[in-house]
PDB file of C-alpha atoms in Angstrom:
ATOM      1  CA  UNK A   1    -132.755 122.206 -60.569  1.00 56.00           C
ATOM      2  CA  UNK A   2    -135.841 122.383 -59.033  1.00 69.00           C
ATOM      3  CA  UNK A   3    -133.885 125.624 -56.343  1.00 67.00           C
ATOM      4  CA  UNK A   4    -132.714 127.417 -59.704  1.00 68.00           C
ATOM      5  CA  UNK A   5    -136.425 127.716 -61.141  1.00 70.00           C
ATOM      6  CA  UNK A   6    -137.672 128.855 -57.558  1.00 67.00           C
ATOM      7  CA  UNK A   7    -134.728 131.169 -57.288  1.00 65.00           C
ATOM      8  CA  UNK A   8    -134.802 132.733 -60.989  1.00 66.00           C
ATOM      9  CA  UNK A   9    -139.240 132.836 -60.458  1.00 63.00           C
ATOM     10  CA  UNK A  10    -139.084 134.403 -57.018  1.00 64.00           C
ATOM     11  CA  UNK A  11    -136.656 136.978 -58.590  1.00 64.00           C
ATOM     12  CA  UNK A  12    -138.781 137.654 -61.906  1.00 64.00           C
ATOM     13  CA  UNK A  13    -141.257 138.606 -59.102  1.00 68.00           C
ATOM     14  CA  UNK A  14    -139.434 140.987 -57.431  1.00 62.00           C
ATOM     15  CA  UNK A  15    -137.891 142.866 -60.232  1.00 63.00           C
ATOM     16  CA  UNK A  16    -141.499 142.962 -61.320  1.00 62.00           C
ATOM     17  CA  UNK A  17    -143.143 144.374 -58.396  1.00 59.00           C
ATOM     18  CA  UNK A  18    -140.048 147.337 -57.899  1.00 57.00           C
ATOM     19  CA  UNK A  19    -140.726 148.364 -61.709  1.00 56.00           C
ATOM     20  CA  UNK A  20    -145.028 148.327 -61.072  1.00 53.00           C
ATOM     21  CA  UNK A  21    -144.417 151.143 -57.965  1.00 55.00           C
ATOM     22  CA  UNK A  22    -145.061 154.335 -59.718  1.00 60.00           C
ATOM     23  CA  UNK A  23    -143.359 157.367 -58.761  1.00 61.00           C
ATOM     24  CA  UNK A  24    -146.122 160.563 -58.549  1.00 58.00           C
ATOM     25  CA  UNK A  25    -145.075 163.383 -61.028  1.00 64.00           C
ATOM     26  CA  UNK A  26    -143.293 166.578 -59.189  1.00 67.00           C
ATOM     27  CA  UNK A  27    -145.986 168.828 -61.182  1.00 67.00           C
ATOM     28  CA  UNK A  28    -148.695 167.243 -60.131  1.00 66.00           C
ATOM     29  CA  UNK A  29    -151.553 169.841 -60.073  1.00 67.00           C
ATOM     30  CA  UNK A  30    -154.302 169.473 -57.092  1.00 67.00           C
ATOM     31  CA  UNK A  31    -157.640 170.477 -57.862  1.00 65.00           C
ATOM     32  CA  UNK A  32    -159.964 173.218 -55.853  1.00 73.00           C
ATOM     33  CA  UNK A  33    -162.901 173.907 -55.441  1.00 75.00           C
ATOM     34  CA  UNK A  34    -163.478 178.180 -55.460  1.00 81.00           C
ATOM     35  CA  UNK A  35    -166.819 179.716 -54.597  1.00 85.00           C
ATOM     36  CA  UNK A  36    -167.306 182.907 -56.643  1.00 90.00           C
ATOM     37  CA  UNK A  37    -171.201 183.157 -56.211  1.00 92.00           C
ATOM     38  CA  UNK A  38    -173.650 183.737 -52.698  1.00 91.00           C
ATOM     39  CA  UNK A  39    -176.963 184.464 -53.012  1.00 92.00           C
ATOM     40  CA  UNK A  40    -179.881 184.573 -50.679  1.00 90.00           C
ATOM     41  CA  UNK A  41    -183.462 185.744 -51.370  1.00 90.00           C
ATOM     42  CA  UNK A  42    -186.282 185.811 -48.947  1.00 88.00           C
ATOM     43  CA  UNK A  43    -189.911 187.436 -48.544  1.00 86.00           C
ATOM     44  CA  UNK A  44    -189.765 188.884 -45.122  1.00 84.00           C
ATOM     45  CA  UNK A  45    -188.374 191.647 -43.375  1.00 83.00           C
ATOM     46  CA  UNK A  46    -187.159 189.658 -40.505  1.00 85.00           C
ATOM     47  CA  UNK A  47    -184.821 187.509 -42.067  1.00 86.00           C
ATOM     48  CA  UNK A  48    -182.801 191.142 -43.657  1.00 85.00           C
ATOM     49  CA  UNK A  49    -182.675 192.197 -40.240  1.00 86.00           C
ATOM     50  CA  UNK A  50    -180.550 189.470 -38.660  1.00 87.00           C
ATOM     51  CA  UNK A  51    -178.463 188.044 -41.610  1.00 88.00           C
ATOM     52  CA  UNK A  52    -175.414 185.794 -40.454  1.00 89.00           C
ATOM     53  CA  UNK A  53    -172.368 186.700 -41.872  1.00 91.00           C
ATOM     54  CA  UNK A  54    -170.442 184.759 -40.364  1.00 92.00           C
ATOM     55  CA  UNK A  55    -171.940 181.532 -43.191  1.00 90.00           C
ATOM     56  CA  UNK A  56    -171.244 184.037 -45.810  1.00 89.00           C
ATOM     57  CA  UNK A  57    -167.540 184.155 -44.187  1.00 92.00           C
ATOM     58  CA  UNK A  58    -167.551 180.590 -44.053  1.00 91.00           C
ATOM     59  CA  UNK A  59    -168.767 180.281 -47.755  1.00 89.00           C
ATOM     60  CA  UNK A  60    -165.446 181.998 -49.240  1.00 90.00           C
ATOM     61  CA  UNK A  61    -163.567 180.713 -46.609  1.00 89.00           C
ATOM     62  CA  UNK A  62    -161.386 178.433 -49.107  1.00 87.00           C
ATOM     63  CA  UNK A  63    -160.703 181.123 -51.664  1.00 89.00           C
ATOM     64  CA  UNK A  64    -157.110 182.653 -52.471  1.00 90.00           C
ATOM     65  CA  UNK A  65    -157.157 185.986 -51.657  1.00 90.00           C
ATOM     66  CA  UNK A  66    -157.161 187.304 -55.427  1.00 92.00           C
ATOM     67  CA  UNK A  67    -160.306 185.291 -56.391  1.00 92.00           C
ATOM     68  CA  UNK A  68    -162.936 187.286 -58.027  1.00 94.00           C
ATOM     69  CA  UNK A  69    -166.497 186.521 -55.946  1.00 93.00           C
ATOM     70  CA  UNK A  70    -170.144 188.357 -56.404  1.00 94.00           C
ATOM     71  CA  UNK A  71    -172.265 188.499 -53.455  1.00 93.00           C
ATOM     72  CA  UNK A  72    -176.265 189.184 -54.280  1.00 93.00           C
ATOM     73  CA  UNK A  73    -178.887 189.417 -51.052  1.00 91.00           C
ATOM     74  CA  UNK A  74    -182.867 190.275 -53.265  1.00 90.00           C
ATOM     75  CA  UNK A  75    -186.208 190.830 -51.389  1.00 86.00           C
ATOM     76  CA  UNK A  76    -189.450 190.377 -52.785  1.00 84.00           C
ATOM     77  CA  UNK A  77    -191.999 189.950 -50.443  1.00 74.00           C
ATOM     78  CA  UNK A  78    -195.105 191.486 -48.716  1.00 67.00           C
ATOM     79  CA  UNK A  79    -194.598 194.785 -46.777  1.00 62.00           C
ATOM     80  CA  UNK A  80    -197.031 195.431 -44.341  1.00 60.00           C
ATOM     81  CA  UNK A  81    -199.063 199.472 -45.488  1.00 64.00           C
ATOM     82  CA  UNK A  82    -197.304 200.054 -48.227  1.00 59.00           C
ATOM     83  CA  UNK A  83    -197.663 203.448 -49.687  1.00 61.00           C
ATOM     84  CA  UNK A  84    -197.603 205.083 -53.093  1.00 63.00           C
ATOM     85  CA  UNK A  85    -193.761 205.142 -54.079  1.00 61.00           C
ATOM     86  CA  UNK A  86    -193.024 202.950 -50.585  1.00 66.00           C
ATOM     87  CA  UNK A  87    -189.937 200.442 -51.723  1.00 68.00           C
ATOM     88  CA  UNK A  88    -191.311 196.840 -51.551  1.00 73.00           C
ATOM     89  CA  UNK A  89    -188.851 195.290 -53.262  1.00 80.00           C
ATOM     90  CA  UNK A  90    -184.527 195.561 -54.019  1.00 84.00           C
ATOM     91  CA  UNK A  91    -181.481 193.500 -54.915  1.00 89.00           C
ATOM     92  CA  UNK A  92    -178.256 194.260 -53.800  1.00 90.00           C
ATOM     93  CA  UNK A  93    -174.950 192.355 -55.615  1.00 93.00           C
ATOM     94  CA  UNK A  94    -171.414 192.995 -54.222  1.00 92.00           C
ATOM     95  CA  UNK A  95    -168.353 192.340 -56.816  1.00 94.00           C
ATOM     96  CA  UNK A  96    -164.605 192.198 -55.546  1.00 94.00           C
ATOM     97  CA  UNK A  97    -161.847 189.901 -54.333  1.00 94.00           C
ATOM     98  CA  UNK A  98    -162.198 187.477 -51.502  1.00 93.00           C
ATOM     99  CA  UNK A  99    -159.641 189.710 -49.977  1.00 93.00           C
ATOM    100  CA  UNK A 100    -161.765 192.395 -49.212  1.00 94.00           C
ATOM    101  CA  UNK A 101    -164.407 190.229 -48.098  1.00 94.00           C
ATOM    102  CA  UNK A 102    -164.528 192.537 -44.764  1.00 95.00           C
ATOM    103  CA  UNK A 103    -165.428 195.321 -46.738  1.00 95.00           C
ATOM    104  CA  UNK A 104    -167.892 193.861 -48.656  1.00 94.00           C
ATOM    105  CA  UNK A 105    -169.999 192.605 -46.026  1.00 93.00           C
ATOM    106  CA  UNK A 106    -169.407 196.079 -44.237  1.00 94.00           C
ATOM    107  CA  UNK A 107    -170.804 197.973 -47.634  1.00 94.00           C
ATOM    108  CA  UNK A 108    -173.380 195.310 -47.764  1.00 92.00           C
ATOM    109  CA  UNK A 109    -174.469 195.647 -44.222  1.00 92.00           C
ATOM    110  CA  UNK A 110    -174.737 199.150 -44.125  1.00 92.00           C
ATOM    111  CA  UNK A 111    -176.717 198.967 -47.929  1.00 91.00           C
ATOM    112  CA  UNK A 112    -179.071 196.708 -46.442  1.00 89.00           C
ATOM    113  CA  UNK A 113    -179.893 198.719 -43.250  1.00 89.00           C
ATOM    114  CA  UNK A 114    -180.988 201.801 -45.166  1.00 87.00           C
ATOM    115  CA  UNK A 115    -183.295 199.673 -47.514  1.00 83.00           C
ATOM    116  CA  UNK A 116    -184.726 198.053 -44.550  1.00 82.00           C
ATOM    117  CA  UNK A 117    -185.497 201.272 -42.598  1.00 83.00           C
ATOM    118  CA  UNK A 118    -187.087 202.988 -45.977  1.00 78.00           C
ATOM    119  CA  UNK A 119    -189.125 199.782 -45.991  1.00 75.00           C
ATOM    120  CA  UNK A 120    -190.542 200.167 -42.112  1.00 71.00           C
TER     121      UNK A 120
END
């Protein structure tokens, strides 16, 4: 008698513990994270001159191609002799696709070296 109760509990068990594994859903949706904003202010002429792109690569790295982003560099700082109508301070924003990152940071770059010349 004493077998038949151990038998009949050990099975309860069992069944028990194949019904508790649960099988994921096939539709499961994964979350992302999507950066659609850089920004980077300074004060000093310096710091426009020898931006790294390569972290502003790096920051949209993760995004689908097709994902809308907005890229803003601003300067506000002290210019060294500035003179009547001299530029002393800008900010430059970027809109597109992470796709065309490339030519963003190409139209960017090239942006950015005319302000900084007319600033010199």
């Amino acid at each position: 008698m004493n077998l038949n109760k151990l038998l009949f509990c050990l099975l309860f068990i069992l069944s028990g513990s194949m019904m508790a594994q649960e099988q994921a859903p096939e539709n499961q949706k994964t979350s992302t994270t999507v950066v659609s904003k850089f920004a980077f202010s300074t004060g000093n002429l310096e710091e426009l001159k020898n931006i790294d792109y390569d972290l502003l690569r790096a920051a949209f790295e993760g995004n689908a191609a097709d994902a809308r982003i907005s890229v803003k560099i601003s300067f506000e700082g002290e210019v060294p002799e500035v003179a009547d109508g001299q530029l002393t301070q800008f900010v430059i924003e970027m809109k597109g696709r992470s796709g065309n990152l490339e030519k963003i940071i190409h139209k960017l770059d090239t942006r950015l070296k005319k302000l900084v010349a007319e600033m010199e």
